[in-house]
Coordinates of C-alpha atoms in Angstrom, one line a residue:
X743 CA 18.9 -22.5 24.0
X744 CA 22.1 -20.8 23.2
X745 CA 22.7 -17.2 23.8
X746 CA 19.7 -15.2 24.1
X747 CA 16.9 -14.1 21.6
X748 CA 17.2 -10.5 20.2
X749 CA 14.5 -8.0 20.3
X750 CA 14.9 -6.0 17.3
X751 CA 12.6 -4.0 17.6
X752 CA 11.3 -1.1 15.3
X753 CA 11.9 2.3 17.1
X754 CA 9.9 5.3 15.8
X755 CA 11.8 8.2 17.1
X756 CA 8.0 9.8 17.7
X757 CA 7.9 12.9 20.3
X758 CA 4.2 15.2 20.6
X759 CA 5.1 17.8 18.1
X760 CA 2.5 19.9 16.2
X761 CA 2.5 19.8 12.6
X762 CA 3.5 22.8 10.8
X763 CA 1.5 24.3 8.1
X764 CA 4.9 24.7 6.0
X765 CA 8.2 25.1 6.5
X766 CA 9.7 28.1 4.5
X767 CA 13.4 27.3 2.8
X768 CA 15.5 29.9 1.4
X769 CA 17.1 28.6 -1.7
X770 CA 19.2 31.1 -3.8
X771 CA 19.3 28.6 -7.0
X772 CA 15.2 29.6 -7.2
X773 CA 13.8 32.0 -9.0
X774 CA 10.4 31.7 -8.1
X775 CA 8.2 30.1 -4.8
X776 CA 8.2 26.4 -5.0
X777 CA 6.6 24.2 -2.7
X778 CA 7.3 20.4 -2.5
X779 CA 6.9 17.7 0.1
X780 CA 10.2 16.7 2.0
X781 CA 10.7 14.1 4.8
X782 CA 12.0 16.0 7.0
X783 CA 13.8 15.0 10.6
X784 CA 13.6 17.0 13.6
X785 CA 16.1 18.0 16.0
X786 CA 16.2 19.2 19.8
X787 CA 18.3 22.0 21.4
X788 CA 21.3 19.5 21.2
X789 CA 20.9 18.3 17.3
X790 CA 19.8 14.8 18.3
X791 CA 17.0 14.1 15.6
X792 CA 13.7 12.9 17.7
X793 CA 11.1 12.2 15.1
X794 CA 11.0 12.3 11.1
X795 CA 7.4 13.5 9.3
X796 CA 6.7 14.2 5.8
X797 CA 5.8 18.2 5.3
X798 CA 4.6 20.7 3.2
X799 CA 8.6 22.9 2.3
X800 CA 8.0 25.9 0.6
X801 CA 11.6 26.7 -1.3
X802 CA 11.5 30.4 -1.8
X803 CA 14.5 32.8 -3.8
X804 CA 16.0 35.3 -1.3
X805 CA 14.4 38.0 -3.1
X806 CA 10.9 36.8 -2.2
X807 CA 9.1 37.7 1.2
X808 CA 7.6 35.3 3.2
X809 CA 4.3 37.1 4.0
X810 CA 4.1 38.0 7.5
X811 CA 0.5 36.6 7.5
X812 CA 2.1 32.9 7.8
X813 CA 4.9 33.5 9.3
X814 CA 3.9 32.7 12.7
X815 CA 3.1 28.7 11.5
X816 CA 6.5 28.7 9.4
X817 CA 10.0 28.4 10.1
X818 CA 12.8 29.7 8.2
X819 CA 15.8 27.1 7.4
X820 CA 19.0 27.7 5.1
X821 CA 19.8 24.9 2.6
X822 CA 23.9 26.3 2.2
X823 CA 25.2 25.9 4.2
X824 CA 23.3 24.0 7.0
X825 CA 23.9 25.2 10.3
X826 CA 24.9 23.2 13.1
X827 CA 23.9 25.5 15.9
X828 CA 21.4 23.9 18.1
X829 CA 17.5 25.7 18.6
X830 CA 16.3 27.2 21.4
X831 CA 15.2 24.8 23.8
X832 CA 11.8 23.6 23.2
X833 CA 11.9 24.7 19.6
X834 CA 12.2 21.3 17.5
X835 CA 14.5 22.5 14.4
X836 CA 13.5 20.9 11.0
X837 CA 16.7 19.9 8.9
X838 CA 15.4 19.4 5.2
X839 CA 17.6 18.3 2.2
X840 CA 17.5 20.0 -1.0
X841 CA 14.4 19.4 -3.3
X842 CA 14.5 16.3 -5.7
X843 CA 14.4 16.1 -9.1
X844 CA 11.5 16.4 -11.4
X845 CA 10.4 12.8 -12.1
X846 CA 9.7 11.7 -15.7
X847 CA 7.1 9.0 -16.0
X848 CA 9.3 6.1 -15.9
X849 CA 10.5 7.4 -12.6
X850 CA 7.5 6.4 -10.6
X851 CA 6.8 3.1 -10.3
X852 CA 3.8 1.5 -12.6
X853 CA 2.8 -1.7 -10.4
X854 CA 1.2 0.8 -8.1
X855 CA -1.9 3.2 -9.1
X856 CA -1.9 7.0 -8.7
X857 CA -4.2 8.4 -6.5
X858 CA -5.8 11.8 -7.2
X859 CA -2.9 14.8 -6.6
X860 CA -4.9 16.0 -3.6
X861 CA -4.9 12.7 -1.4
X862 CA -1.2 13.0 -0.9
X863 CA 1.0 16.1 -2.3
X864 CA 4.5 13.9 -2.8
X865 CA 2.7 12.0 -5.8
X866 CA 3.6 14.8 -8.0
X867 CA 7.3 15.3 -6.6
X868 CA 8.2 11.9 -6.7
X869 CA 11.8 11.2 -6.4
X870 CA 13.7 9.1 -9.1
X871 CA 13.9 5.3 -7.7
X872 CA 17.4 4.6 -6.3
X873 CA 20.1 4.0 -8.6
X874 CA 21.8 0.8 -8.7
X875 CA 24.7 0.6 -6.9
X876 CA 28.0 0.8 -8.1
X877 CA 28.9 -2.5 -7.2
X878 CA 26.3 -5.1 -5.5
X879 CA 27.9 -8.0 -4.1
X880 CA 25.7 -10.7 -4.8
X881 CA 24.2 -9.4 -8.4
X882 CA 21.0 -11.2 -7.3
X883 CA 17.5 -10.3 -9.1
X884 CA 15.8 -11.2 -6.3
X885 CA 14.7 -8.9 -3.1
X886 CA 16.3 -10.4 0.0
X887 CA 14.4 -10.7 3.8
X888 CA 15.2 -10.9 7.1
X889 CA 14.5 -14.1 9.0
X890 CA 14.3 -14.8 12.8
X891 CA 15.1 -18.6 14.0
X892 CA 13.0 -18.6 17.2
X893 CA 9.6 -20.0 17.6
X894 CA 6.5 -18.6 18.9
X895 CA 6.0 -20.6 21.7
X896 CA 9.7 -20.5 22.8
X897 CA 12.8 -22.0 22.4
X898 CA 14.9 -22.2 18.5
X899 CA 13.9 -23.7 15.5
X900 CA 15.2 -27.3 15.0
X901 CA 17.4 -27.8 11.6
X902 CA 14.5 -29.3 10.0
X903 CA 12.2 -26.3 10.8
X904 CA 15.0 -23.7 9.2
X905 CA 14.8 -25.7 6.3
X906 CA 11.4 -25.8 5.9
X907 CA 11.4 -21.9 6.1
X908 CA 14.2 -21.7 4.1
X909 CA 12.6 -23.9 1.1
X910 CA 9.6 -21.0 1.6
X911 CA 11.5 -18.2 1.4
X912 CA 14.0 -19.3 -1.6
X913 CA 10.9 -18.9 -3.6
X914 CA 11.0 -15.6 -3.7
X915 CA 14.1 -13.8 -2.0
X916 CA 17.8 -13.9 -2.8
X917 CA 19.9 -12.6 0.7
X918 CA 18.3 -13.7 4.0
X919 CA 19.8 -11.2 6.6
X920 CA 19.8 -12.4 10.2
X921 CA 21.0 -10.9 13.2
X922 CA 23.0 -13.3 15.8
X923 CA 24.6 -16.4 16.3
X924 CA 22.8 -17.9 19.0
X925 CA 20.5 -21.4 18.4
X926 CA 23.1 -22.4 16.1
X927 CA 21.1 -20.2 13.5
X928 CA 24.4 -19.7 11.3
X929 CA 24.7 -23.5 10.9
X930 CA 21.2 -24.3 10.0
X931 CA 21.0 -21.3 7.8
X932 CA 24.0 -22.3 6.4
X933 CA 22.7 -25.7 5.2
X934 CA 19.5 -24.5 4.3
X935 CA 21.0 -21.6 2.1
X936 CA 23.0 -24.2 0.4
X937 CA 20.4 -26.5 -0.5
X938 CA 18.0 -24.4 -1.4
X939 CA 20.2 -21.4 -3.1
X940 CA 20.3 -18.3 -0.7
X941 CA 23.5 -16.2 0.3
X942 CA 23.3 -14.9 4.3
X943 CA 23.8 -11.8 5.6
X944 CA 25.1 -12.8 9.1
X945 CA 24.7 -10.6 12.0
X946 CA 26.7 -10.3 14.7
X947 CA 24.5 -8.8 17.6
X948 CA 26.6 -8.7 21.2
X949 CA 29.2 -6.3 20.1
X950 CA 30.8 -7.2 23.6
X951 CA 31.6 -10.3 22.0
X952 CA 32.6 -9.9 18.8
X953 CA 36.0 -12.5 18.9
X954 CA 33.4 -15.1 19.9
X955 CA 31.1 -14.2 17.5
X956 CA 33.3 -14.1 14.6
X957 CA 34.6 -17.6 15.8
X958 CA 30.7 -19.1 15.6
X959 CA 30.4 -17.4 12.1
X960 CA 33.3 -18.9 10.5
X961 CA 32.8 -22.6 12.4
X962 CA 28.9 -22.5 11.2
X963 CA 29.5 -21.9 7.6
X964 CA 32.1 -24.0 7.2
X965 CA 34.6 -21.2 6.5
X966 CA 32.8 -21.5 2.8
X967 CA 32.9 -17.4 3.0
X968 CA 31.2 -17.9 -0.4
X969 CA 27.9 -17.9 0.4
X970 CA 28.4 -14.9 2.9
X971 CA 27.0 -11.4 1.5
X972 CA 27.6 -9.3 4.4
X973 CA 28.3 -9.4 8.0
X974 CA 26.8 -6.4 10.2
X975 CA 28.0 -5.4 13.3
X976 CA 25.3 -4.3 15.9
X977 CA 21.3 -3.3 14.7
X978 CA 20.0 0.3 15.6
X979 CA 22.6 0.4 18.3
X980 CA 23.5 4.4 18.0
X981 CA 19.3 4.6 17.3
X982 CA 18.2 3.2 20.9
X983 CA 21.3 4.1 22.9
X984 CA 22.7 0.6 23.1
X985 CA 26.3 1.9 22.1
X986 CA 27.5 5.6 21.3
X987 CA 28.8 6.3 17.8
X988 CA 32.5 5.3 19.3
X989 CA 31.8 2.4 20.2
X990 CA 29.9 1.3 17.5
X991 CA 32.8 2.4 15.0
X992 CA 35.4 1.0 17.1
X993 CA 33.3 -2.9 17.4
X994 CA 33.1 -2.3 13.3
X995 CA 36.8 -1.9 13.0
X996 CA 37.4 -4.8 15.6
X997 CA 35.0 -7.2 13.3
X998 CA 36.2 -6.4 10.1
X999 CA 39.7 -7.4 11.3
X1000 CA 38.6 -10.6 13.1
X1001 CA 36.7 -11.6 10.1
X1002 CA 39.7 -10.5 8.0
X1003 CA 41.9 -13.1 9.5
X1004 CA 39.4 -15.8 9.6
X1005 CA 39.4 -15.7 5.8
X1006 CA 36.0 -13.6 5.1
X1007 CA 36.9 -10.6 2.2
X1008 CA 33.4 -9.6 2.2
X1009 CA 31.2 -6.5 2.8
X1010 CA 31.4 -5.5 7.3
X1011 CA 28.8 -3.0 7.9
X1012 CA 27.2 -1.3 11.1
X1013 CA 23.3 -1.2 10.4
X1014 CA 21.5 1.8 12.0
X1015 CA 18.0 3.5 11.7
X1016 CA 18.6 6.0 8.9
X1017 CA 17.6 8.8 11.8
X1018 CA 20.7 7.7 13.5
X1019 CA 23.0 7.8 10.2
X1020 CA 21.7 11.4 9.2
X1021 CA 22.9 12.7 12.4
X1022 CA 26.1 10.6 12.1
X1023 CA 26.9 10.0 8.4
X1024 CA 30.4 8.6 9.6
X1025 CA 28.7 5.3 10.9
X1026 CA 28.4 4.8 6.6
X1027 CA 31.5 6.3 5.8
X1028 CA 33.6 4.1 7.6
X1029 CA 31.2 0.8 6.5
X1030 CA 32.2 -0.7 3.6
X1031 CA 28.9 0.2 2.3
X1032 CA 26.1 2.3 3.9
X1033 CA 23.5 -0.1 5.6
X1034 CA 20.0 1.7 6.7
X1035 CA 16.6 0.9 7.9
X1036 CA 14.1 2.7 6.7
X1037 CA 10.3 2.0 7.9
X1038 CA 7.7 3.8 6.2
X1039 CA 5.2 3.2 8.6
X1040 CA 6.5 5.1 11.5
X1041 CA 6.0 7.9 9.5
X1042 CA 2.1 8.7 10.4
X1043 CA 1.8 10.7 7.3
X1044 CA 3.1 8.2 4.7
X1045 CA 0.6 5.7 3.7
X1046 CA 0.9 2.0 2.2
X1047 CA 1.0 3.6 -1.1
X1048 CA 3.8 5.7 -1.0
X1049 CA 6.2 3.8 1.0
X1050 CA 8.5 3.4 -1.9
X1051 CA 8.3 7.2 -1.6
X1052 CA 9.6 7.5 1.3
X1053 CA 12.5 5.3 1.3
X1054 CA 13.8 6.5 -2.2
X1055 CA 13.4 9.9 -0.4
X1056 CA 15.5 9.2 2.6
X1057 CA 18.0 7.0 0.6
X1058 CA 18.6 10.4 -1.5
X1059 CA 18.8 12.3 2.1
X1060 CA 21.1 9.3 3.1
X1061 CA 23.7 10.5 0.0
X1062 CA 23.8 13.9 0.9
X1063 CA 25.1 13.1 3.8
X1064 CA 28.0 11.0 3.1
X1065 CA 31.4 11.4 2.0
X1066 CA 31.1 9.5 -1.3
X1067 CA 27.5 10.0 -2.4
X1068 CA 28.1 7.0 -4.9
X1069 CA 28.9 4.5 -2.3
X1070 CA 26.9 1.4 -2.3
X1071 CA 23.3 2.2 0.3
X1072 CA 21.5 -1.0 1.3
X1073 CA 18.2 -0.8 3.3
X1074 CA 18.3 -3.7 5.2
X1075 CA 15.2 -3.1 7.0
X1076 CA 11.7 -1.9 5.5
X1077 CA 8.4 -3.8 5.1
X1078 CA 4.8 -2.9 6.4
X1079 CA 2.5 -4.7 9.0
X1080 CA -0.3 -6.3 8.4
X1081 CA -1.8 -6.1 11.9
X1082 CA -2.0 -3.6 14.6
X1083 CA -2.9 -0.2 15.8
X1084 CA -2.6 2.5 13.2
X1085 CA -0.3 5.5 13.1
X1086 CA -2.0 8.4 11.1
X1087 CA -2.3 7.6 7.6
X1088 CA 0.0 4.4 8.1
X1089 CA -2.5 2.2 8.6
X1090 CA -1.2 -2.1 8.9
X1091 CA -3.8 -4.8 7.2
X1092 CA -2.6 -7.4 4.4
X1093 CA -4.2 -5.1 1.6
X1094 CA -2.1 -2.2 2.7
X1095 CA 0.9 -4.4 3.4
X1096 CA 0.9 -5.6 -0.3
X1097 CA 0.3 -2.0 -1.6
X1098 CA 3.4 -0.8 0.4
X1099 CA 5.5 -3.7 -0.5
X1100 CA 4.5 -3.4 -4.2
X1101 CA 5.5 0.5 -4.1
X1102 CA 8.5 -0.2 -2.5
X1103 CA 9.8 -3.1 -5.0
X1104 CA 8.4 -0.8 -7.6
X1105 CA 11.1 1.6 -6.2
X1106 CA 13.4 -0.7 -6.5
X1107 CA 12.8 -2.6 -9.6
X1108 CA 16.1 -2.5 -11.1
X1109 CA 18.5 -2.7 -8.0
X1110 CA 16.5 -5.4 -6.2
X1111 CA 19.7 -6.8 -4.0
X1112 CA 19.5 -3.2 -2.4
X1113 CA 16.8 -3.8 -0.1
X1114 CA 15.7 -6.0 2.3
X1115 CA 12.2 -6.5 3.3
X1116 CA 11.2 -6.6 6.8
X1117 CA 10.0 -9.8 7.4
X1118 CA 9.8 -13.3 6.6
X1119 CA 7.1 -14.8 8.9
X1120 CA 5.7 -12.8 11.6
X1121 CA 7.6 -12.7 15.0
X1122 CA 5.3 -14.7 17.2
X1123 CA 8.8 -14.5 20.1
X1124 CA 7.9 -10.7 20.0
X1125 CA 6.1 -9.3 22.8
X1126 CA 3.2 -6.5 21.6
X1127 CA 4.0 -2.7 22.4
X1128 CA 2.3 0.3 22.5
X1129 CA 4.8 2.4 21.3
X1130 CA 5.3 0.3 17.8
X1131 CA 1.4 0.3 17.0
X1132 CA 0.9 -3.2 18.7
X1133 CA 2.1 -4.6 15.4
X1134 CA 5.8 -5.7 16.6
X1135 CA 4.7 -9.8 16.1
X1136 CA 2.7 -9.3 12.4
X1137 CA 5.4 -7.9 9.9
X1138 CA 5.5 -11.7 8.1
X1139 CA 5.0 -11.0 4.4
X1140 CA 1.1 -11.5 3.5
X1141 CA 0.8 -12.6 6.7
X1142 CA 2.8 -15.6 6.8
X1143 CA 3.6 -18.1 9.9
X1144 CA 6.2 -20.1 9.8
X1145 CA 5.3 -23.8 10.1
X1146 CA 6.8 -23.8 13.5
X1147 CA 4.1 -21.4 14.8
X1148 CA 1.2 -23.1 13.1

């Protein structure tokens, strides 16, 4: 086989932290005590976030006292501005966004039911769904998915056995994102995509290779940059320390230019856990639009469903970062397992799987091009891990082999 397989795996930035009862915000545009859950990320002595959770945030006017009876389980954090100077060592510093919105009905999603208030305290502060993007490059109604071409038992798929996948997935899903160019996947996905009526969103992985990779792009599709949506540069590189932020801007810049001059005008992005882009907002800045994944489940106390919760939350937390809040934000990652080891109230099975996955298309009902569901079939290549729940091999939507693992 050519090249080498990627393990893209999920990362779930988890450290031992205890929960906090609240957190305590001071807020000078309140008038009054307000609390709300946030997803909030926390940060170490340096800034670097470690691990993300959703918490009780009490927003209080700078008039009110915090009683001193709570204060030892609270911690005090200033919305405007936000500082930048590191905790004391050992301290973990939340970083929490402003509040969102009131929802009116229509904001929250009606293919999913509504639990009682007290079973999870963001039903009630649900944030708006995301808005459609400004501009969406493929204007597809259809969600799109990422797809691996290695099989189970080893080895790549044949032509034949992309296709077959590929006439699957076309049932359902617009883009089909994958990540290298090794096993001649850009070729067979090619054909497939034009047979059965999917655009790609190509990947180049080896950022130490980018000339080459462009090169195996623009040979495997033909240089018929038509059926092209995006092109990423790296996956959760800056997340697990496979490239600093430099590097990772400067491969982006060197892609976009290769690709340039092989004839390819479309969207180059760097793709990064949204952890990663909230401490550096620069990595969407400088893409032509931001690209984020976003995995509910590694969030132990989001369950299956309120996953659109979550990622409508961080895609708002995503904005507030950037320099244009109106850019274009793709998640190109999110989904839910079906199998594995549970994380808190994150808990994988194929009934919880299609809760999440309904709550999260509910969130994204109108702009479906803007999110990518994590994943086709399930990863049989994948090794199981400890630190990703066991459930690294069993993200396949409703639990679905491909034909080559069967």
């Amino acid at each position: 086989m050519a090249g080498h397989r990627h393990a893209h795996r999920h990362k779930s930035n988890r450290v031992a932290i205890p929960k906090r009862d609240k957190i305590t915000v001071t807020d000078s545009t309140r008038t009054e005590p307000t609390e709300i859950p946030e997803v909030v990320v926390y940060v170490d002595q340096y800034n670097n976030p470690i691990r993300t959770a959703t918490e009780t945030v009490v927003y209080v006017p700078i008039t009110v006292e915090t009683p001193e009876a709570v204060a030892p389980k609270t911690s005090t954090v200033y919305i405007t501005p936000v500082s930048s100077r590191a905790s004391p060592a050992g301290e973990p510093t939340p970083l929490v966004s402003p509040q969102p919105a009131t929802p009116t009905p229509q904001d929250i999603p009606t293919d999913e039911p509504v639990p009682p208030v007290q079973s999870d305290p963001g039903i009630s502060n649900l944030p708006s769904p995301p808005a459609p993007s400004p501009s969406v490059s493929n204007g597809s109604s259809l969600y799109g998915v990422t797809y691996s071409p290695y099989k189970g038992s080893g080895g790549c798929k044949s032509a034949d056995e992309v296709d077959a996948d590929f006439a699957v997935m076309a049932q359902d899903y617009g883009v089909i994102r994958l990540y290298g160019v090794d096993c001649d996947q850009v070729a067979t996905a090619y054909a497939a995509a034009k047979k059965h009526g999917n655009t790609l969103f190509l990947g180049i992985f080896d950022i130490n290779s980018i000339e080459q990779s462009v090169a195996t792009i623009a040979a495997g599709v033909q240089h018929d940059w038509s059926i092209v949506d995006t092109v990423s540069v790296g996956n959760e590189l800056v997340n697990n320390g496979g490239a600093t932020v430099s590097q990772s801007l400067g491969a982006l810049s060197e892609a976009r230019s290769a690709l340039r001059t092989a004839g390819y005008q479309g969207p180059v992005v760097v793709v990064d856990t949204f952890v990663a882009i909230l401490a550096h907002p620069e990595l969407c800045d400088q893409s032509d639009y931001c690209a984020i994944n976003v995995h509910p489940f590694f969030d132990p106390n989001t369950g299956p469903l309120h996953a659109g919760w979550f990622v409508a939350s961080i895609v708002k937390r995503v904005r507030s970062r950037m320099s244009d809040p109106n850019k274009r934000v793709v998640v190109t990652e999110t989904g839910w397992p079906w199998q594995g080891e549970s994380n808190g109230a994150a808990i994988p099975g194929l009934n919880q799987q299609s809760i999440a996955i309904s709550s999260i298309k509910g969130a994204y009902k109108n702009n479906p091009s803007d999110v990518i569901l994590f994943t086709a079939f399930n990863d049989m290549w994948k090794k199981p891990d400890a630190g990703t729940f066991m459930a690294e091999q069993f993200w396949g939507m409703g639990g679905r082999y491909s034909t080559s693992d069967e």
